[in-house]
GROMACS .gro file of N, CA and C in nm:
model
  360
    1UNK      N    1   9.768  12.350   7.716
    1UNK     CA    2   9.812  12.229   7.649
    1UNK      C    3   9.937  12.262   7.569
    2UNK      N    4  10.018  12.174   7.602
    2UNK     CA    5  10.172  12.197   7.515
    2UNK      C    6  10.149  12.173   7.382
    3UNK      N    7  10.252  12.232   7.289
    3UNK     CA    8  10.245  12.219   7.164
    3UNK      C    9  10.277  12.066   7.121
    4UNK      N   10  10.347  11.971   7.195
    4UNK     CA   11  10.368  11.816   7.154
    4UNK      C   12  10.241  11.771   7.207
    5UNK      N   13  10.138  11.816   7.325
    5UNK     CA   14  10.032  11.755   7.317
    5UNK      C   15   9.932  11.771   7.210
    6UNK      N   16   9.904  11.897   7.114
    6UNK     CA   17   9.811  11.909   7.066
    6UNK      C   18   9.861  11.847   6.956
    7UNK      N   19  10.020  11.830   6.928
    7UNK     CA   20  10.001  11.728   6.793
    7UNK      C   21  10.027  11.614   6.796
    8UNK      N   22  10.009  11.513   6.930
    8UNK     CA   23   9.991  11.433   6.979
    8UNK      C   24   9.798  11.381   6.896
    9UNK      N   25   9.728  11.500   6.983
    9UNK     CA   26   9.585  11.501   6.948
    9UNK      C   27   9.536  11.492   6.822
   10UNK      N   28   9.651  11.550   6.710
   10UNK     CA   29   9.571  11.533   6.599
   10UNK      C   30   9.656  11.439   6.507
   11UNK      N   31   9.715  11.370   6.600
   11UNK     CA   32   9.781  11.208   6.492
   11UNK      C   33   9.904  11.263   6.461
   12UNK      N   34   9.995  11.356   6.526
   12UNK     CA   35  10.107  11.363   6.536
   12UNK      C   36  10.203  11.265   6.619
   13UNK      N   37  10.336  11.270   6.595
   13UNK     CA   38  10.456  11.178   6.671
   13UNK      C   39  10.383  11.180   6.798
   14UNK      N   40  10.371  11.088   6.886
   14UNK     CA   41  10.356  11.049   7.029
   14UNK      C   42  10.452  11.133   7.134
   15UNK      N   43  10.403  11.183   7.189
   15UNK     CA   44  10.485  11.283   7.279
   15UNK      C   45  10.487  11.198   7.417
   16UNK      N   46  10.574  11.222   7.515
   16UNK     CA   47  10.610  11.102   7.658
   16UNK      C   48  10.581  11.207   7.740
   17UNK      N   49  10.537  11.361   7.784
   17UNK     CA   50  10.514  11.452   7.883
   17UNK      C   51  10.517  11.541   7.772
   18UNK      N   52  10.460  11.639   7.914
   18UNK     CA   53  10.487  11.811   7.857
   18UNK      C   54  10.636  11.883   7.832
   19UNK      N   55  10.727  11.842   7.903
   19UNK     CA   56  10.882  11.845   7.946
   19UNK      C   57  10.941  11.780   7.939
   20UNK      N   58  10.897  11.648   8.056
   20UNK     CA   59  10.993  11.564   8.161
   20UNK      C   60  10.910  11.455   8.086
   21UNK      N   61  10.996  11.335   8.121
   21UNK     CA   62  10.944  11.181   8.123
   21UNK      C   63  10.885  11.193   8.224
   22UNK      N   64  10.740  11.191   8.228
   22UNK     CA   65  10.666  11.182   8.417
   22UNK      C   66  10.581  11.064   8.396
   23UNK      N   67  10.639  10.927   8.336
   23UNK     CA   68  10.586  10.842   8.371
   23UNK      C   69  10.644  10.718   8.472
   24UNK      N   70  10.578  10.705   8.555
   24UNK     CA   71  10.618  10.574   8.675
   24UNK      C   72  10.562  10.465   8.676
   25UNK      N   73  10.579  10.355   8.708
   25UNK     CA   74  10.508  10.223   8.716
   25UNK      C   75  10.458  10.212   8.861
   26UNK      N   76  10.363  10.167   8.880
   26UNK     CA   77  10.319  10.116   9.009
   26UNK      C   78  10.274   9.945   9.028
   27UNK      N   79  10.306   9.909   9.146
   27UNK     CA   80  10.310   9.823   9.200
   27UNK      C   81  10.198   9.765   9.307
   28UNK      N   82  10.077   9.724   9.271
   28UNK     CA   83  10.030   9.641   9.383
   28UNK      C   84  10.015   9.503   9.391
   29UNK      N   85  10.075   9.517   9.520
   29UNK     CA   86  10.047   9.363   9.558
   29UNK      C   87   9.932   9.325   9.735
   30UNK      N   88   9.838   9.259   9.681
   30UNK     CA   89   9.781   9.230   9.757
   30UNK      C   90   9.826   9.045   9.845
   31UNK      N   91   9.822   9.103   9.991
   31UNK     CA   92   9.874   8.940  10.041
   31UNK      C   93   9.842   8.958  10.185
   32UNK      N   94   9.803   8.819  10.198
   32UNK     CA   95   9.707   8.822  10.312
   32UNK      C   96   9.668   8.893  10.382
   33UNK      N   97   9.489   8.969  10.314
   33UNK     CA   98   9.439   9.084  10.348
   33UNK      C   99   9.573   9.198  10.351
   34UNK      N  100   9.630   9.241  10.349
   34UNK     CA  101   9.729   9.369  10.343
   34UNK      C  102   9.784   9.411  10.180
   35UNK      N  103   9.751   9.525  10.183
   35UNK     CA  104   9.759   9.569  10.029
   35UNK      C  105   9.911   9.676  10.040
   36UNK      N  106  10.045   9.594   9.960
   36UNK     CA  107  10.117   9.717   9.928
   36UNK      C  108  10.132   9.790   9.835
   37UNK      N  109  10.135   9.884   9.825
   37UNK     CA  110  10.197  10.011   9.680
   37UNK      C  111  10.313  10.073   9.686
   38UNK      N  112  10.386  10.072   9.584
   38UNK     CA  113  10.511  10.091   9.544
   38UNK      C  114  10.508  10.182   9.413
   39UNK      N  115  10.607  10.269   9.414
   39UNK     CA  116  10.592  10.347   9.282
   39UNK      C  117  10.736  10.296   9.236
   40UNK      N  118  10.740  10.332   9.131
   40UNK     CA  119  10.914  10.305   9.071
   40UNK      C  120  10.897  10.343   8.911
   41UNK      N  121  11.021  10.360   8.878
   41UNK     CA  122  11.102  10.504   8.785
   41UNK      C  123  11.085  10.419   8.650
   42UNK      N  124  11.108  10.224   8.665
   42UNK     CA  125  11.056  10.185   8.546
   42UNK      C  126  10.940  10.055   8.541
   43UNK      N  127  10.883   9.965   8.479
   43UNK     CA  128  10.855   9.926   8.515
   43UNK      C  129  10.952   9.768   8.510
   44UNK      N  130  11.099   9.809   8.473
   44UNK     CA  131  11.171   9.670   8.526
   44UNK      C  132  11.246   9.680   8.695
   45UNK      N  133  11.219   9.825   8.704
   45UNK     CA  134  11.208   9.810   8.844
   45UNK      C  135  11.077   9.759   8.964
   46UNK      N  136  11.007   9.788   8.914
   46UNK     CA  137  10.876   9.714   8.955
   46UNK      C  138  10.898   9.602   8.972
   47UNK      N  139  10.893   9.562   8.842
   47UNK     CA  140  10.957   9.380   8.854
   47UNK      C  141  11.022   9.350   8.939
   48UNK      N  142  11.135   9.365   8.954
   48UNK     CA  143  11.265   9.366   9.060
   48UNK      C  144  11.201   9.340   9.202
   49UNK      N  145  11.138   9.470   9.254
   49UNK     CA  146  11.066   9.510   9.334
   49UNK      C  147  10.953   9.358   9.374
   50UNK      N  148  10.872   9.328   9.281
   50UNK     CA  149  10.767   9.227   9.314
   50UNK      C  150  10.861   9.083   9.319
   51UNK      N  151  10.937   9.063   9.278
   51UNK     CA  152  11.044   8.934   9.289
   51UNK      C  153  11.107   8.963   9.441
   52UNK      N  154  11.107   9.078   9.453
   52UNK     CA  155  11.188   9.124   9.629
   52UNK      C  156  11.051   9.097   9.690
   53UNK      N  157  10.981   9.095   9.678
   53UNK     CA  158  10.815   9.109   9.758
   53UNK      C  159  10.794   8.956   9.809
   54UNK      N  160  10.782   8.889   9.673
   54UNK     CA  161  10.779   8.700   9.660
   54UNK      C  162  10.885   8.652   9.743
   55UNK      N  163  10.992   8.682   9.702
   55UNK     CA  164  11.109   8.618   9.836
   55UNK      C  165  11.077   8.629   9.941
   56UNK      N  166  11.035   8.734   9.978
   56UNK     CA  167  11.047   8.821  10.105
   56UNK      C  168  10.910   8.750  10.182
   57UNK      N  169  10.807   8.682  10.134
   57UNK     CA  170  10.722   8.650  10.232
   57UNK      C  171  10.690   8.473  10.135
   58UNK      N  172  10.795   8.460  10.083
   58UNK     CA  173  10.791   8.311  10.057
   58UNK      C  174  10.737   8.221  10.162
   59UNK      N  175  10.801   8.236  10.286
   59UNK     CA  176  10.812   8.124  10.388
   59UNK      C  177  10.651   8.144  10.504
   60UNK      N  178  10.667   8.302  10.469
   60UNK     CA  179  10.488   8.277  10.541
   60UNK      C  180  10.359   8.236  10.450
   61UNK      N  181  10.371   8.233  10.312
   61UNK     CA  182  10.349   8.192  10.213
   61UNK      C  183  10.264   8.030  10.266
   62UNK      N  184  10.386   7.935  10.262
   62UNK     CA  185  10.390   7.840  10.225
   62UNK      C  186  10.450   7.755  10.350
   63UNK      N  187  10.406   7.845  10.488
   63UNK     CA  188  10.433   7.755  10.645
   63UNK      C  189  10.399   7.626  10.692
   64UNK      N  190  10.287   7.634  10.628
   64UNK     CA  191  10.210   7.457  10.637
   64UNK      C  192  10.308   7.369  10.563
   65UNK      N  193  10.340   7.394  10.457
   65UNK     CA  194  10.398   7.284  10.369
   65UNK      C  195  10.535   7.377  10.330
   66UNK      N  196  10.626   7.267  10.303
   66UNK     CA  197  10.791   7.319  10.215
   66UNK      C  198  10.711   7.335  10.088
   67UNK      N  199  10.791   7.434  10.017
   67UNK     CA  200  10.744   7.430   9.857
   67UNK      C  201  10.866   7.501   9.837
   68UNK      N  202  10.994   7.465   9.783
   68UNK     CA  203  11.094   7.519   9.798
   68UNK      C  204  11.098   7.599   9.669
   69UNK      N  205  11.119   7.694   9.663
   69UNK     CA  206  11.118   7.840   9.553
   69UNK      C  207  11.179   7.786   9.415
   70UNK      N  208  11.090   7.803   9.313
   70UNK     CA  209  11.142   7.805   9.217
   70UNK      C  210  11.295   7.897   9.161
   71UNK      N  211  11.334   7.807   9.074
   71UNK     CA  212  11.443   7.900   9.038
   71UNK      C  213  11.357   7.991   8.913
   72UNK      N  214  11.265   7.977   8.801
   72UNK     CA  215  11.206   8.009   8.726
   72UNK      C  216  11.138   8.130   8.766
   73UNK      N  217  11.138   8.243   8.772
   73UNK     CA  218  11.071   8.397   8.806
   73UNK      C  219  10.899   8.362   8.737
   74UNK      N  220  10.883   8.313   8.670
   74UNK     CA  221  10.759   8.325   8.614
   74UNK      C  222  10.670   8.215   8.716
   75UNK      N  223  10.740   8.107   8.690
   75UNK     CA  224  10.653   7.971   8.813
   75UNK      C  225  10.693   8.044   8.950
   76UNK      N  226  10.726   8.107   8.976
   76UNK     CA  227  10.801   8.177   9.174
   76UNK      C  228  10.651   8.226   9.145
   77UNK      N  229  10.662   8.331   9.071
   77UNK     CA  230  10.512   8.396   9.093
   77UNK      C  231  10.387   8.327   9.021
   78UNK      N  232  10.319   8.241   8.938
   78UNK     CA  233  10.226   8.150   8.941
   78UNK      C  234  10.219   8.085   9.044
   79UNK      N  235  10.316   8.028   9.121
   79UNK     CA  236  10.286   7.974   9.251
   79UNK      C  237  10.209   8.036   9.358
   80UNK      N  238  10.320   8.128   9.395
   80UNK     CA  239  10.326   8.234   9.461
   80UNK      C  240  10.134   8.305   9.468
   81UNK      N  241  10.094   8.345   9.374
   81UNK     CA  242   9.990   8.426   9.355
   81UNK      C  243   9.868   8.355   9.296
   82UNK      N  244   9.861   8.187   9.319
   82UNK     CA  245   9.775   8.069   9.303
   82UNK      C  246   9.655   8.117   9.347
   83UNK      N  247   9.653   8.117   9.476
   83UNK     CA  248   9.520   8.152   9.537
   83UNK      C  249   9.488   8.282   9.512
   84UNK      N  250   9.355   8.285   9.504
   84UNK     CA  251   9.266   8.368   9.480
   84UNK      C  252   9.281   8.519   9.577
   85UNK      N  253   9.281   8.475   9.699
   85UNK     CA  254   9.330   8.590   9.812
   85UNK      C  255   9.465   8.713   9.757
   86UNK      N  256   9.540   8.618   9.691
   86UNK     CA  257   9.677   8.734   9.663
   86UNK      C  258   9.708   8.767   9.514
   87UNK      N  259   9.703   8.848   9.487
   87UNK     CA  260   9.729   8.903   9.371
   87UNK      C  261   9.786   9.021   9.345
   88UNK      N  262   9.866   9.062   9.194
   88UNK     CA  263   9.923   9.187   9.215
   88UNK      C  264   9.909   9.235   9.064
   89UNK      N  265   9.975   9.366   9.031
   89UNK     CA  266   9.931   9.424   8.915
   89UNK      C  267  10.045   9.535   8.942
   90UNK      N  268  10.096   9.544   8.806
   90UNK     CA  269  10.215   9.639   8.733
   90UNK      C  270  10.127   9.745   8.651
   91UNK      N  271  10.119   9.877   8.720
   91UNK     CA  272  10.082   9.966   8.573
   91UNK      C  273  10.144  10.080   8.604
   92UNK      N  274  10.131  10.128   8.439
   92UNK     CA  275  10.215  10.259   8.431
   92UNK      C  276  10.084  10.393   8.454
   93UNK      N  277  10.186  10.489   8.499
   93UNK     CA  278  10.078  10.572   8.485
   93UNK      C  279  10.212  10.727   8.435
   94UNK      N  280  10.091  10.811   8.338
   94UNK     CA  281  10.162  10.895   8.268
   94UNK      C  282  10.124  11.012   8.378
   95UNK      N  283  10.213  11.082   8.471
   95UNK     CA  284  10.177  11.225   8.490
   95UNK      C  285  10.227  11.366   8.494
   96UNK      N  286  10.265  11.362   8.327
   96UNK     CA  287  10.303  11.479   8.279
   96UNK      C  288  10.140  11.595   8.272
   97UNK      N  289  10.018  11.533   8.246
   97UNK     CA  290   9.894  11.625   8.292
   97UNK      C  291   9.882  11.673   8.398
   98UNK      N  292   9.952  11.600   8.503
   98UNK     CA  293   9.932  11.668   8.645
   98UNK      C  294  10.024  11.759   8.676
   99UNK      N  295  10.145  11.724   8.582
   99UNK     CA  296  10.237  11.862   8.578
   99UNK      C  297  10.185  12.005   8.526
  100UNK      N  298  10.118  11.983   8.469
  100UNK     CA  299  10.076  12.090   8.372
  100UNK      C  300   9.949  12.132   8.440
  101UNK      N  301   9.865  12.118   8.506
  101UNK     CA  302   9.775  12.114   8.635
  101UNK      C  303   9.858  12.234   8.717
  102UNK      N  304   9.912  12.110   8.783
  102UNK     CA  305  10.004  12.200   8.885
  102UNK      C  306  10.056  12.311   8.874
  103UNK      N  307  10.148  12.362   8.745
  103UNK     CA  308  10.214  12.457   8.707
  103UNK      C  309  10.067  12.584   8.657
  104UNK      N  310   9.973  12.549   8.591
  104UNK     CA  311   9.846  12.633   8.571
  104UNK      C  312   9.778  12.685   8.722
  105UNK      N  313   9.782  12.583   8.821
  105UNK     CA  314   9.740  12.635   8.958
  105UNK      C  315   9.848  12.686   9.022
  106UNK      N  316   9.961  12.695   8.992
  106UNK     CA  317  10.031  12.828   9.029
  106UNK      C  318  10.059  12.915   8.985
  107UNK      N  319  10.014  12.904   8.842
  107UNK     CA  320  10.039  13.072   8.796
  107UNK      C  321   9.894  13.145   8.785
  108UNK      N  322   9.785  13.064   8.890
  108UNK     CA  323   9.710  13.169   8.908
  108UNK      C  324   9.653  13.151   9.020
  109UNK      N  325   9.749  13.117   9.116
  109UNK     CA  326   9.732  13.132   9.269
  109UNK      C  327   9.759  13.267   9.271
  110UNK      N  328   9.884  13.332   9.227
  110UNK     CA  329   9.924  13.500   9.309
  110UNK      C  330   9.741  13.595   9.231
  111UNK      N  331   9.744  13.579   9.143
  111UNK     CA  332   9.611  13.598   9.065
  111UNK      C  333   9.477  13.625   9.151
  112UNK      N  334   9.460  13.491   9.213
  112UNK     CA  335   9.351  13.449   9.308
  112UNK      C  336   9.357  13.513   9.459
  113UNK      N  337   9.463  13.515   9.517
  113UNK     CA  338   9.488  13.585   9.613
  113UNK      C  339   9.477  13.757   9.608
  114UNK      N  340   9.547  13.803   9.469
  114UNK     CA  341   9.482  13.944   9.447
  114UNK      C  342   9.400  13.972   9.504
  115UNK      N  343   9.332  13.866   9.425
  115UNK     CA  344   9.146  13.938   9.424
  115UNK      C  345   9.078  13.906   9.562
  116UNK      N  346   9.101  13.803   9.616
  116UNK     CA  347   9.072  13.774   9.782
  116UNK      C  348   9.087  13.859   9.858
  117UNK      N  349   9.217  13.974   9.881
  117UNK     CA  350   9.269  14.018   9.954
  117UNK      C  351   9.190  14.126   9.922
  118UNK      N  352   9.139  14.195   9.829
  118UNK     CA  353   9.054  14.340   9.773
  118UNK      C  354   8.913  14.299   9.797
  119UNK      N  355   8.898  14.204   9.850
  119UNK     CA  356   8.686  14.184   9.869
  119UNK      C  357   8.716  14.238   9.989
  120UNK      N  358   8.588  14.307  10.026
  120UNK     CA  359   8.593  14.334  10.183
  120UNK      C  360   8.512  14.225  10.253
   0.00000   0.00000   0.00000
């Protein structure tokens, strides 16, 4: 555990990773039966991203009837994601722990292999 995590733990300044900013936003959108996921760097790219999503299948959307696209981003998607079938969700996820994972399982992979290689 890094030293900004443990004083994170005891009600210290809020630390954003061990190093790096390793947090990403993710993106699902569920639409007719087909589920996509998207990762992205913020979550106003996400946004971006789910407004590219709504355009992009507007017209199979809404084939039976015209419902011509809001100009309003907020009513595009209340419309858009009315029915019950389609829905989507923006979350962040922090993985500076999995950095620190990762980097611990390699500095005791050469370790582990040692000792593998000396069992008979």
């Amino acid at each position: 555990m890094s030293q900004l995590q443990r004083q994170n733990r005891r009600g210290g300044e809020r630390s954003t990773g061990s190093r790096h900013n390793m947090k990403i936003s993710i993106l699902v959108a569920n639409f007719e039966g087909a589920r996509s996921i998207t990762l992205h760097d913020t979550e106003a790219a996400a946004s971006r991203a789910l407004m590219a999503f709504v355009e992009l299948h507007w017209a199979i959307r809404f084939d039976k009837e015209f419902i011509e696209m809001p100009s309003c981003e907020t009513e595009r998607l209340r419309q858009f994601f009315a029915d019950d079938r389609h829905s989507y969700i923006i979350a962040e996820a922090d993985l500076s722990q999995l950095e620190e994972h990762i980097d611990t399982a390699r500095s005791l992979a050469p370790r582990l292999a040692d000792r593998s290689g000396s069992d008979p």
